[in-house]
Coordinates of C-alpha atoms and ligand atoms in Angstrom, one line a residue:
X1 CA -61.2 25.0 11.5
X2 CA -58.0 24.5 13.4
X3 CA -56.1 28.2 14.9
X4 CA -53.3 26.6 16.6
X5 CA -50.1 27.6 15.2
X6 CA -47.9 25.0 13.7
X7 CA -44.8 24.3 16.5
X8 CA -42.2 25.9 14.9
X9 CA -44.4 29.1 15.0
X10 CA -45.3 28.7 18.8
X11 CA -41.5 28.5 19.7
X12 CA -40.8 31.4 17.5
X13 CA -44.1 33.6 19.3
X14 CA -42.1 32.7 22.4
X15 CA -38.9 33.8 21.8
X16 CA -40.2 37.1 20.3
X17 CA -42.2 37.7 23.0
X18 CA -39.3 37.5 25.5
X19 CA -37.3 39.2 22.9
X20 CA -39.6 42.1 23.2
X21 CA -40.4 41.6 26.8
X22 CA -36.0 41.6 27.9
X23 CA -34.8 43.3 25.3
X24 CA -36.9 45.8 23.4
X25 CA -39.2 47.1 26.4
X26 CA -36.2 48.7 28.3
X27 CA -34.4 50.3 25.3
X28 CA -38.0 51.9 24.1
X29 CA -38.8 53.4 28.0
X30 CA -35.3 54.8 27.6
X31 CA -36.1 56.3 23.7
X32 CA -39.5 57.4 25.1
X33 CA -38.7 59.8 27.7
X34 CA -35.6 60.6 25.0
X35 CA -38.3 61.7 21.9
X36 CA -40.5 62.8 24.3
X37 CA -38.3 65.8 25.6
X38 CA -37.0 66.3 22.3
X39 CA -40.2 67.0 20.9
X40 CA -40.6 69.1 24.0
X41 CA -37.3 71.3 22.6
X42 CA -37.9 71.7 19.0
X43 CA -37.3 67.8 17.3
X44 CA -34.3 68.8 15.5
X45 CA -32.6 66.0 13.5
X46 CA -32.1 64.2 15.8
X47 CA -35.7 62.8 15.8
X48 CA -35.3 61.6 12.5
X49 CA -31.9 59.5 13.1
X50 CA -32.7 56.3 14.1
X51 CA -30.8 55.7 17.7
X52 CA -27.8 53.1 17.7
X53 CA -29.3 50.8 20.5
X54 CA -32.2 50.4 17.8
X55 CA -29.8 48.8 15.3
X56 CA -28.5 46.8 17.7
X57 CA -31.6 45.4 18.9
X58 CA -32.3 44.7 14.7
X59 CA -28.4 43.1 14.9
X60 CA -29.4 40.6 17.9
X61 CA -33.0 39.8 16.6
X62 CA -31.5 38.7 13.3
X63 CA -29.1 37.0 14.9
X64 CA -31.6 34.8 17.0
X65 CA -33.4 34.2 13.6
X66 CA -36.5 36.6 14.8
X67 CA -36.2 38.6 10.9
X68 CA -38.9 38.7 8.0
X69 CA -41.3 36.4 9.8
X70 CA -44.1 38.1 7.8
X71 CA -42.6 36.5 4.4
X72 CA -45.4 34.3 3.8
X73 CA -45.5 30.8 3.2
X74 CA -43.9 29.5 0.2
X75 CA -41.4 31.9 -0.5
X76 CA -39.2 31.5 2.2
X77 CA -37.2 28.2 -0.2
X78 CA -34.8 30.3 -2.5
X79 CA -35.1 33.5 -0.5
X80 CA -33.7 31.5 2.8
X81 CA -31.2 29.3 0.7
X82 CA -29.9 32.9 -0.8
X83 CA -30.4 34.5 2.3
X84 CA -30.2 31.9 5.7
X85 CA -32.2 34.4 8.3
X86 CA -33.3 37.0 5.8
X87 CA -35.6 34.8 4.2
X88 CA -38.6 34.6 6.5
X89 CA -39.6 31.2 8.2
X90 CA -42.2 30.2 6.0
X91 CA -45.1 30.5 8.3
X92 CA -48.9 31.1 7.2
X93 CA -50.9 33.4 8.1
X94 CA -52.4 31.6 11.5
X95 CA -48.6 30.8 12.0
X96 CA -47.1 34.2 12.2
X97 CA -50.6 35.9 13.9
X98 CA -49.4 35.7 17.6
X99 CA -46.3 36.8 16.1
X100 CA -47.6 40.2 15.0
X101 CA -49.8 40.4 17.9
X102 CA -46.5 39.9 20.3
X103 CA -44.8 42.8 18.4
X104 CA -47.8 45.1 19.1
X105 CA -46.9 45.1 22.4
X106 CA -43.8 47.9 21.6
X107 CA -43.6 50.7 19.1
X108 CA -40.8 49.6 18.1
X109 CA -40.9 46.0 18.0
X110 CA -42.5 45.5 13.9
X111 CA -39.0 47.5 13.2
X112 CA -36.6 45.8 15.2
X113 CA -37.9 42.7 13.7
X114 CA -37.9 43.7 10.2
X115 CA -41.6 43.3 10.0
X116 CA -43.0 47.0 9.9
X117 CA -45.2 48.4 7.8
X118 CA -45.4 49.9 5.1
X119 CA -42.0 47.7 4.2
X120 CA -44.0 44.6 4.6
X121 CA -46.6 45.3 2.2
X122 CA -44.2 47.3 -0.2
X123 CA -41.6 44.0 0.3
X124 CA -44.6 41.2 -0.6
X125 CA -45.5 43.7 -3.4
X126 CA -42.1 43.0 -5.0
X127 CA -42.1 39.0 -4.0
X128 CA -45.5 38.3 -5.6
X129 CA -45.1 41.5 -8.8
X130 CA -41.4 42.5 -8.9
X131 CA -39.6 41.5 -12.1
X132 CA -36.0 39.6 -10.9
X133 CA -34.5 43.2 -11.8
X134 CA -37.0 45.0 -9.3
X135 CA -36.5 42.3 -6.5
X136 CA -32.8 42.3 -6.5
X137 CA -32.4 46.0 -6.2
X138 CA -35.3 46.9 -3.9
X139 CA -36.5 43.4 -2.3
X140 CA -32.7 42.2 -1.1
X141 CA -31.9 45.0 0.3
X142 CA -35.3 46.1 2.3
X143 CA -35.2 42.1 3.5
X144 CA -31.6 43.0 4.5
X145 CA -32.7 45.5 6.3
X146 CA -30.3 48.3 4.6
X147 CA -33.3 50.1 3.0
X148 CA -36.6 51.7 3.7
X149 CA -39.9 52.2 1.3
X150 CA -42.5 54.2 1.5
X151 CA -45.7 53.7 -0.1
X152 CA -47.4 56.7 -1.9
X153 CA -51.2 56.3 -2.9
X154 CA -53.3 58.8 -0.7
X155 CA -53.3 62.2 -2.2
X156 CA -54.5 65.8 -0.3
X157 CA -56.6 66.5 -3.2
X158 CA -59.6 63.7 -3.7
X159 CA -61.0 61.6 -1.5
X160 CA -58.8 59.2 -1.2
X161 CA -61.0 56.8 0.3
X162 CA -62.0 55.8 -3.5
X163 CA -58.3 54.9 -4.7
X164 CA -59.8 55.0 -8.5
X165 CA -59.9 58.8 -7.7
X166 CA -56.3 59.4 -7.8
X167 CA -55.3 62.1 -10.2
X168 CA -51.4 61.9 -10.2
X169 CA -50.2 60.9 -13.3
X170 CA -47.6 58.6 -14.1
X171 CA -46.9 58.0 -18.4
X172 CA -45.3 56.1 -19.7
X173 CA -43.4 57.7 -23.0
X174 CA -40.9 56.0 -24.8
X175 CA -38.7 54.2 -22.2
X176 CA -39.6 56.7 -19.5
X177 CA -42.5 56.6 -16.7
X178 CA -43.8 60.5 -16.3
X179 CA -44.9 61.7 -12.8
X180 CA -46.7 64.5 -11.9
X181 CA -49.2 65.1 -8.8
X182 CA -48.9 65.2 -5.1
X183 CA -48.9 63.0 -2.7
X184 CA -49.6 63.1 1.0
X185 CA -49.6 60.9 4.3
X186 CA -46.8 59.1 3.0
X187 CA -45.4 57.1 5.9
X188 CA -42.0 55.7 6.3
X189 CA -40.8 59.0 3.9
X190 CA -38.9 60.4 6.9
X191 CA -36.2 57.6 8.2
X192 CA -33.0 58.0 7.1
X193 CA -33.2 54.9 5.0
X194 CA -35.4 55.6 2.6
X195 CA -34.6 55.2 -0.8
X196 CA -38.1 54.2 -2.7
X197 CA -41.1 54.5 -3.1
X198 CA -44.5 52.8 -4.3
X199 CA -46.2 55.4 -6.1
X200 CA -49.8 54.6 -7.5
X201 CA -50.5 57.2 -10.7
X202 CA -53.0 57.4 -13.2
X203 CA -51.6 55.9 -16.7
X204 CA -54.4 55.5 -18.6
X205 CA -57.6 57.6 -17.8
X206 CA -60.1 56.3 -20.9
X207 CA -59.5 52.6 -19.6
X208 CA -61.9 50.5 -17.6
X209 CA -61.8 52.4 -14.0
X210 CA -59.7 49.4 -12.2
X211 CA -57.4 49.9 -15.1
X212 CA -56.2 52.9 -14.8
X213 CA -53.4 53.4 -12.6
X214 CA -50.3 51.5 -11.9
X215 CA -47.8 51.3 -9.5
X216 CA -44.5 52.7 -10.1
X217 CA -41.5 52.3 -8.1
X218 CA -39.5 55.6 -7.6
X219 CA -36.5 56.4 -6.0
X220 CA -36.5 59.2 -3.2
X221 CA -33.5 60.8 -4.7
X222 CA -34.7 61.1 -8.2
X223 CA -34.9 65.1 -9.1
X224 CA -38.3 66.4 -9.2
X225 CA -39.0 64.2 -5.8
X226 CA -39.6 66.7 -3.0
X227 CA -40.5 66.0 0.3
X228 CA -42.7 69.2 0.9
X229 CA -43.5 68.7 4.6
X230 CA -43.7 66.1 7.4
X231 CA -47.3 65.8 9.1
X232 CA -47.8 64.9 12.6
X233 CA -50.5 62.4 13.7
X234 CA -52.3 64.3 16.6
X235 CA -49.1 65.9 17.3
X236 CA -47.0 62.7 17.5
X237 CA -44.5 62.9 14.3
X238 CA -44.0 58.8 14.6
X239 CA -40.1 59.7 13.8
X240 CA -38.0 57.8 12.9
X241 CA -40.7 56.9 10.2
X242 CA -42.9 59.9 9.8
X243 CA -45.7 60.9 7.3
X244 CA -45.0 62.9 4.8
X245 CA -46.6 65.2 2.1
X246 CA -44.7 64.6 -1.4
X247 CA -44.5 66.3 -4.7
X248 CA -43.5 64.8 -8.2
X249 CA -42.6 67.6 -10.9
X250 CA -41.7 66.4 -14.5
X251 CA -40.4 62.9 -12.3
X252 CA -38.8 60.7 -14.9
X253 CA -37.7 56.7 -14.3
X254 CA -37.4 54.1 -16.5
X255 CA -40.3 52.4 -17.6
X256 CA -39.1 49.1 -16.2
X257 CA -40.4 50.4 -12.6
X258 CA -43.9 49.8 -13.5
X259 CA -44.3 46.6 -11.3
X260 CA -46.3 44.4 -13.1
X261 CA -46.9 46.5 -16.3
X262 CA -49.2 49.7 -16.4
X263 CA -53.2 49.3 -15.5
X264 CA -52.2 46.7 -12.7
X265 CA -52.6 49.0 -9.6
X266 CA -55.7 47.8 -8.0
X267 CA -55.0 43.9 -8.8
X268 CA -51.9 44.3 -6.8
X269 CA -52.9 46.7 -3.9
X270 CA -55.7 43.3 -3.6
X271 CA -52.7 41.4 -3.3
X272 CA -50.6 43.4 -1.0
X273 CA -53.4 44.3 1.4
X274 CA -54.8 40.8 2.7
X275 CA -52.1 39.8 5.2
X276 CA -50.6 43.4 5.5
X277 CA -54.2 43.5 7.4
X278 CA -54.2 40.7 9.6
X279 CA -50.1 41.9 10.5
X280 CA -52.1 45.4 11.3
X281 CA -54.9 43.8 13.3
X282 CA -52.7 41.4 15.6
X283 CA -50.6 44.2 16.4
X284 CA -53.2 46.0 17.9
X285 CA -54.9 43.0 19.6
X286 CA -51.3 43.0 21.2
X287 CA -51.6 47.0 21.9
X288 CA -54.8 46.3 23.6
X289 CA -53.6 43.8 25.9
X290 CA -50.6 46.0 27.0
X291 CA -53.5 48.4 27.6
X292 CA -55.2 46.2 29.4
X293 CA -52.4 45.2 31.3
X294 CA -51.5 48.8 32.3
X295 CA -54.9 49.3 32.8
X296 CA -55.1 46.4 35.8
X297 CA -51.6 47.1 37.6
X298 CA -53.3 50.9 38.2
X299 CA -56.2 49.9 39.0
X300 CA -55.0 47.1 41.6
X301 CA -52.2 49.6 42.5
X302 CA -53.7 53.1 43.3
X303 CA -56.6 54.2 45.5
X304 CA -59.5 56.2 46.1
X305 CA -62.3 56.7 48.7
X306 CA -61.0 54.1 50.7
X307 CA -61.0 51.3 48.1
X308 CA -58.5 50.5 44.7
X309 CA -59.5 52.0 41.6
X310 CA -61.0 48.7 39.8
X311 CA -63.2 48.4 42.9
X312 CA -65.0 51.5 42.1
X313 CA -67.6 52.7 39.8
X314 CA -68.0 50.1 37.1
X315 CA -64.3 49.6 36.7
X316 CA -64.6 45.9 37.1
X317 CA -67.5 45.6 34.5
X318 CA -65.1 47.4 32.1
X319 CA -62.2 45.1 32.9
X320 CA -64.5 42.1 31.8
X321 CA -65.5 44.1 28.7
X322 CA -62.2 44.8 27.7
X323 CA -61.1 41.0 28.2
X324 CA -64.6 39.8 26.4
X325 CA -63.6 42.5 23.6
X326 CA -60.0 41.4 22.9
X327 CA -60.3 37.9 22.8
X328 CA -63.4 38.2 20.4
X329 CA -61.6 40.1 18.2
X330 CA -59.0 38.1 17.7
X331 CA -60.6 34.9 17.0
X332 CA -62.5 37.1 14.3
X333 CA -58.6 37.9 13.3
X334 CA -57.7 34.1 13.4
X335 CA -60.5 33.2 11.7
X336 CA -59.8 35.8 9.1
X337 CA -56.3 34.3 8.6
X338 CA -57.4 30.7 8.0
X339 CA -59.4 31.9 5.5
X340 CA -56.5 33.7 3.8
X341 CA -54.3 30.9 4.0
X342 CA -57.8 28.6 2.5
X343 CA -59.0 30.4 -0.1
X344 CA -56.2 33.7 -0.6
X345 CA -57.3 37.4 -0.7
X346 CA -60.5 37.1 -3.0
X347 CA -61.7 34.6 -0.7
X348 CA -61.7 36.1 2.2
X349 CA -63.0 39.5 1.1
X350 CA -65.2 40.2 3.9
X351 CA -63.4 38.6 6.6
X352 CA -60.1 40.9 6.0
X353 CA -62.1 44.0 5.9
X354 CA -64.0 43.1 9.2
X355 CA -61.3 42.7 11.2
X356 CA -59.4 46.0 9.7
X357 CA -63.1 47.8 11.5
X358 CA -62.6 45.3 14.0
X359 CA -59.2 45.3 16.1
X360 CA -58.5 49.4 15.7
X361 CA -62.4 49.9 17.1
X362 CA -61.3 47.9 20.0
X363 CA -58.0 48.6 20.7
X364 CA -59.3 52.4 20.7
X365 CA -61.7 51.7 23.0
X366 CA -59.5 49.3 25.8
X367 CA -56.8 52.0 25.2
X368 CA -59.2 54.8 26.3
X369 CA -60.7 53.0 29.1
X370 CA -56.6 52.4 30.1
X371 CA -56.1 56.8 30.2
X372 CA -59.3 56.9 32.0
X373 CA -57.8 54.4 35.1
X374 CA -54.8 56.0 34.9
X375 CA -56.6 59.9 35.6
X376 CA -54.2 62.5 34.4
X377 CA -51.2 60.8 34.1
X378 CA -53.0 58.5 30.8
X379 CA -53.1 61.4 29.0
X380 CA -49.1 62.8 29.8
X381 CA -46.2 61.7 28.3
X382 CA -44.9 59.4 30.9
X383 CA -47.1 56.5 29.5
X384 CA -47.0 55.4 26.3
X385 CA -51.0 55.4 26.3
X386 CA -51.4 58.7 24.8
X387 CA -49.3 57.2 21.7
X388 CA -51.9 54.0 21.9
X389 CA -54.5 55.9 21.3
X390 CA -53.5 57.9 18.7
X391 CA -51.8 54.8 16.8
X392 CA -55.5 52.9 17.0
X393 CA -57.2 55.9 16.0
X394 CA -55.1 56.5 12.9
X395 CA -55.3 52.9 11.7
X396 CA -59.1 53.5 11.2
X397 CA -58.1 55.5 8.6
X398 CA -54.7 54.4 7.3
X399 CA -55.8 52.0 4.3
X400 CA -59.1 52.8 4.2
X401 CA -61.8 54.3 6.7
X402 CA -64.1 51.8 8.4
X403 CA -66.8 52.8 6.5
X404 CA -65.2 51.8 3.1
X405 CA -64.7 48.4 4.6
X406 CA -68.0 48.3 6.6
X407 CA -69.4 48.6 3.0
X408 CA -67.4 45.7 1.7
X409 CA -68.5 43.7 4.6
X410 CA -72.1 44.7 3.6
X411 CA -71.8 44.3 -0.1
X412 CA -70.8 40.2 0.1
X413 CA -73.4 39.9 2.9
X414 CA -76.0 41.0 0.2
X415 CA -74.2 39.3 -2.4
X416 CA -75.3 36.4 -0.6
X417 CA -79.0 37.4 -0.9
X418 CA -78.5 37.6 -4.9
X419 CA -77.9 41.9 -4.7
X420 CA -75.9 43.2 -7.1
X421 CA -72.7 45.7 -6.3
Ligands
FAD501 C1 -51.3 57.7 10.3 C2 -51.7 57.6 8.9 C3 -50.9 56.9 8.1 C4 -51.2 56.7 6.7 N1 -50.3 56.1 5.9 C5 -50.5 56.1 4.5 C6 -49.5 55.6 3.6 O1 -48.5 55.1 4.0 N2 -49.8 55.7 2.3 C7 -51.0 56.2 1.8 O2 -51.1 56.3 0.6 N3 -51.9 56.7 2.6 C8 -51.7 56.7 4.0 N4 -52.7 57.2 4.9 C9 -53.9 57.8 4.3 C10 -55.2 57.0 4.5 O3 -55.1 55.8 3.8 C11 -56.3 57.9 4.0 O4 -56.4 59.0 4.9 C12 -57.6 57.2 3.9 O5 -57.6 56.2 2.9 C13 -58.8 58.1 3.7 O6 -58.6 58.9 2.6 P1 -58.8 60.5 2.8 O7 -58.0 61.0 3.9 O8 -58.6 61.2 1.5 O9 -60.3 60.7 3.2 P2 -61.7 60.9 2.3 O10 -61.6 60.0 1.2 O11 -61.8 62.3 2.0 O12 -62.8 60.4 3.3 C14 -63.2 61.2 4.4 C15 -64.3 60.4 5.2 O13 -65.4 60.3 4.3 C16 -66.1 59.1 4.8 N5 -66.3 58.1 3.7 C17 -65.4 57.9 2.7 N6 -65.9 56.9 1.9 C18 -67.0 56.4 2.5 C19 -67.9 55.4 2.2 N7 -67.8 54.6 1.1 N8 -69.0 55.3 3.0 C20 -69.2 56.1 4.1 N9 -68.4 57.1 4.4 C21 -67.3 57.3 3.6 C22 -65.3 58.5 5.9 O14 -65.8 58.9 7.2 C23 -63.9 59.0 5.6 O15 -63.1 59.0 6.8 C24 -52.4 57.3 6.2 C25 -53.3 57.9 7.1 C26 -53.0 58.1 8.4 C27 -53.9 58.8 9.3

C-alpha cells in the first residue's frame, strides 16, 4: 500500500496550499466580518451575490493551473486538449487527497478552486452518465466555471435517509419528463449562477425498488420550478450557496434529460458518491487542523491562574488527542482512497462509508475542543469556529446520516462472516 502522492500532485498540494494560505485567507477574514454584519442587518441581496474579489481569486487560481483538480484520473485527455486548465490534472484519488484536505482549511477555498460540492459530484455525474448533448451544455460550462448545479434528492416529506423512499415523481410521457413533488435542503440553489439541477424522481413505482427513480437534469428557470424558501444551517445561510426548499408543479423537460435513461438513479448516485466522499472527508481533516491550529496559538497565547491555557486542566492531554485523532483519520481517508483508485466504488464499500462517520465525527469534536480554549470568544463571530462546527456537524447528515453508513460498514463486516443483507 503506497499513500504518497505522485510528484506532480505534491507540487500542485503546495502551491494550493500557499494559494490558500497568501491569497484566499486574507480576502475570506475580510468577507467574514463583511457577511457577518450583514447577517447582523437583515442579509439582503447582497448575501447572495457572490463578491468580486471572489472571482478574482477563481481568475488567478485558474490562471496558476489550480482548476478542476477533483476531475479524476483518466478523463483529464480530451477534456484538457479541449479545455488546457479546465480539464483537471488527471490525478487519482491519493493524488488529489492533500489537495482537498489543503482547501478545507478556508470556506471558500473548494469554490475558488472550482472544486466545491455539490458541482463536483453533479460535474463527475455528467463525465461518467452525461450523453455528449448533456456534457456540452451542462459539463463545459460548470468546468468553466460560468455555471452552478444543484443537486435535488432529499425531500421534507419521507425519510430521506432511505433514498428508495422518494416520492417526487418524474414521467416520462411522450418526449417529455413530468415533475411533481418537493424538494428540500437543496444546496448550491441560492448563488446567482445556478442554472440546473439533479433532480432524483420516482419513474417507475411497480419496478424492482433500486429501479425506480432516475435522475433528471432540470433547469432552474423552467416554469413550475419554485424556489419556495432558503433554510439556514444552525442559523448560518452558507450564502453564496445556500440550501434551499424547492417545488416542481406540472415541471416539463425533454426527455433527453434523464441521464443515463430512466431506473438508473441509485447506480449512478453509487458512482457519484465514492470520491465526492473522500473530497468531503479531506476537507474536514484540513478544517480540523486549522482547528487545531487555532486551538494551540490560544492556548500558548492567553492566560489564566498564573499559567497559559494549554498548561491547565487536561488541555495538553486534549492537544495530543486531537493530533492522535486527525492523523488517524486520515490514513483511514488515504487508505480509503487507494482502495477506490484499486478496486472503484463497489470495492471499497465499507471503506467510503467509514470515513464519511469518520472525519465529520472528528472534526466536530477537535472543532469543539478549539471554542472551548478559546472561552467566549469560540462561540462569537469573530472566529470562524462557530462556522466549523456547524459545517462538521451538518456533514453528518448531508449524504446520509452516520447511522446509514455505520450500517453499511456493519453489513460487509458480517458479509464477511457469510450473513446475508
Ligand atoms: C447542510 C446540509 C446540506 C445538505 N445538502 C443536500 C443536498 O445538496 N441535496 C440533498 O438532496 N440533500 C441534502 N441534505 C440532506 C441530507 O442528505 C438529509 O438530511 C439526510 O440524508 C437525512 O435525511 P432526512 O433529513 O430525511 O432524515 P431521516 O431520514 O428522517 O432520518 C432522521 C434520523 O433517523 C435516524 N436514522 C435514519 N436511518 C437510520 C438507520 N438506517 N439506522 C439508524 N438510524 C437511522 C438517523 O439518526 C437520522 O439522522 C443536506 C443536509 C444538510 C444538513
Amino acid at each position: 500500500m503506497d499513500f504518497s502522492p505522485s510528484p506532480r500532485a505534491a507540487e500542485l498540494t503546495e502551491a494550493v496550499r500557499a494559494f490558500v494560505e497568501d491569497e484566499i485567507a486574507p480576502v475570506e477574514d475580510h468577507l467574514h466580518t463583511r457577511a457577518g454584519e450583514a447577517r447582523r442587518h437583515g442579509g439582503g441581496a447582497d448575501l447572495w451575490r457572490v463578491p468580486d474579489e471572489v472571482r478574482e481569486l477563481q481568475r488567478k487560481a485558474r490562471a496558476q493551473g489550480l482548476w478542476n483538480l477533483f476531475l479524476p484520473a483518466g478523463h483529464e485527455g480530451p477534456y484538457a486538449e479541449r479545455f488546457g486548465t479546465r480539464g483537471g490534472a488527471g490525478l487519482t484519488n491519493v493524488d488529489y487527497a492533500p489537495i482537498a484536505e489543503a482547501t478545507g482549511w478556508s470556506f471558500l477555498a473548494p469554490y475558488v478552486f472550482n472544486c466545491n460540492a455539490p458541482d463536483t459530484g453533479n460535474a463527475e455525474l455528467l463525465l461518467r452518465y452525461g450523453s455528449p448533448e448533456q456534457r456540452e451544455r451542462w459539463l463545459d460550462p460548470l468546468l468553466d466555471g460560468r455555471i452552478r448545479s444543484a443537486f435535488a434528492m432529499t425531500e421534507p416529506a419521507v425519510a430521506s435517509s432511505d433514498a428508495t423512499n422518494m416520492q417526487l415523481t418524474a414521467v416520462v410521457e411522450g418526449d417529455e419528463v413530468v415533475l411533481d413533488g418537493r424538494k428540500w435542503w437543496t444546496t448550491g440553489i441560492g448563488h446567482p449562477d445556478c442554472a440546473v439541477l439533479v433532480v432524483m424522481g420516482l419513474s417507475a413505482p411497480d419496478a424492482p425498488r433500486h429501479q425506480r427513480h432516475s435522475m433528471v437534469l432540470v433547469p432552474l428557470d423552467t416554469p413550475g420550478v419554485k424556489v419556495e424558501r432558503m433554510l439556514d444551517t444552525m442559523g448560518f445561510l452558507d450564502e453564496p450557496f445556500g440550501h434551499g426548499e424547492v417545488s416542481f408543479t406540472d415541471v416539463r423537460v425533454p426527455a433527453t434529460h434523464v441521464i443515463a435513461g430512466p431506473g438508473r438513479a441509485f447506480e449512478l448516485a453509487q458512482g457519484r458518491l465514492g470520491p465526492g466522499r473522500v473530497h468531503h472527508a479531506m476537507r474536514m481533516i484540513g478544517l480540523a487542523e486549522r482547528a487545531l491550529h487555532l486551538a494551540c496559538e490560544r492556548g500558548l497565547s492567553r492566560r489564566a491562574f498564573g499559567k497559559p491555557l494549554v498548561d491547565l486542566g487536561g488541555n495538553r492531554e486534549r492537544i495530543a488527542e486531537a493530533r492522535i485523532a486527525i492523523d488517524s483519520a486520515r490514513l483511514l481517508i488515504l487508505h480509503a482512497a487507494w482502495k477506490l483508485d484499486r478496486y472503484g466504488p463497489t470495492g471499497a464499500l465499507s471503506e467510503v462509508s467509514a470515513i464519511k462517520v469518520a472525519a465529520p465525527n472528528v472534526a466536530q469534536q477537535v472543532v469543539d475542543f478549539a471554542m472551548q480554549i478559546h472561552g467566549g470568544a469560540g462561540l462569537s463571530g469573530d472566529f470562524p469556529l462557530a462556522g466549523a462546527w456547524t459545517a462538521a456537524r451538518a456533514v453528518r447528515l448531508a449524504d446520509g446520516p452516520d447511522e446509514v453508513h455505520k450500517g453499511v460498514v456493519a453489513r460487509v463486516e458480517l458479509g464477511k462472516h457469510g450473513a446475508a443483507r
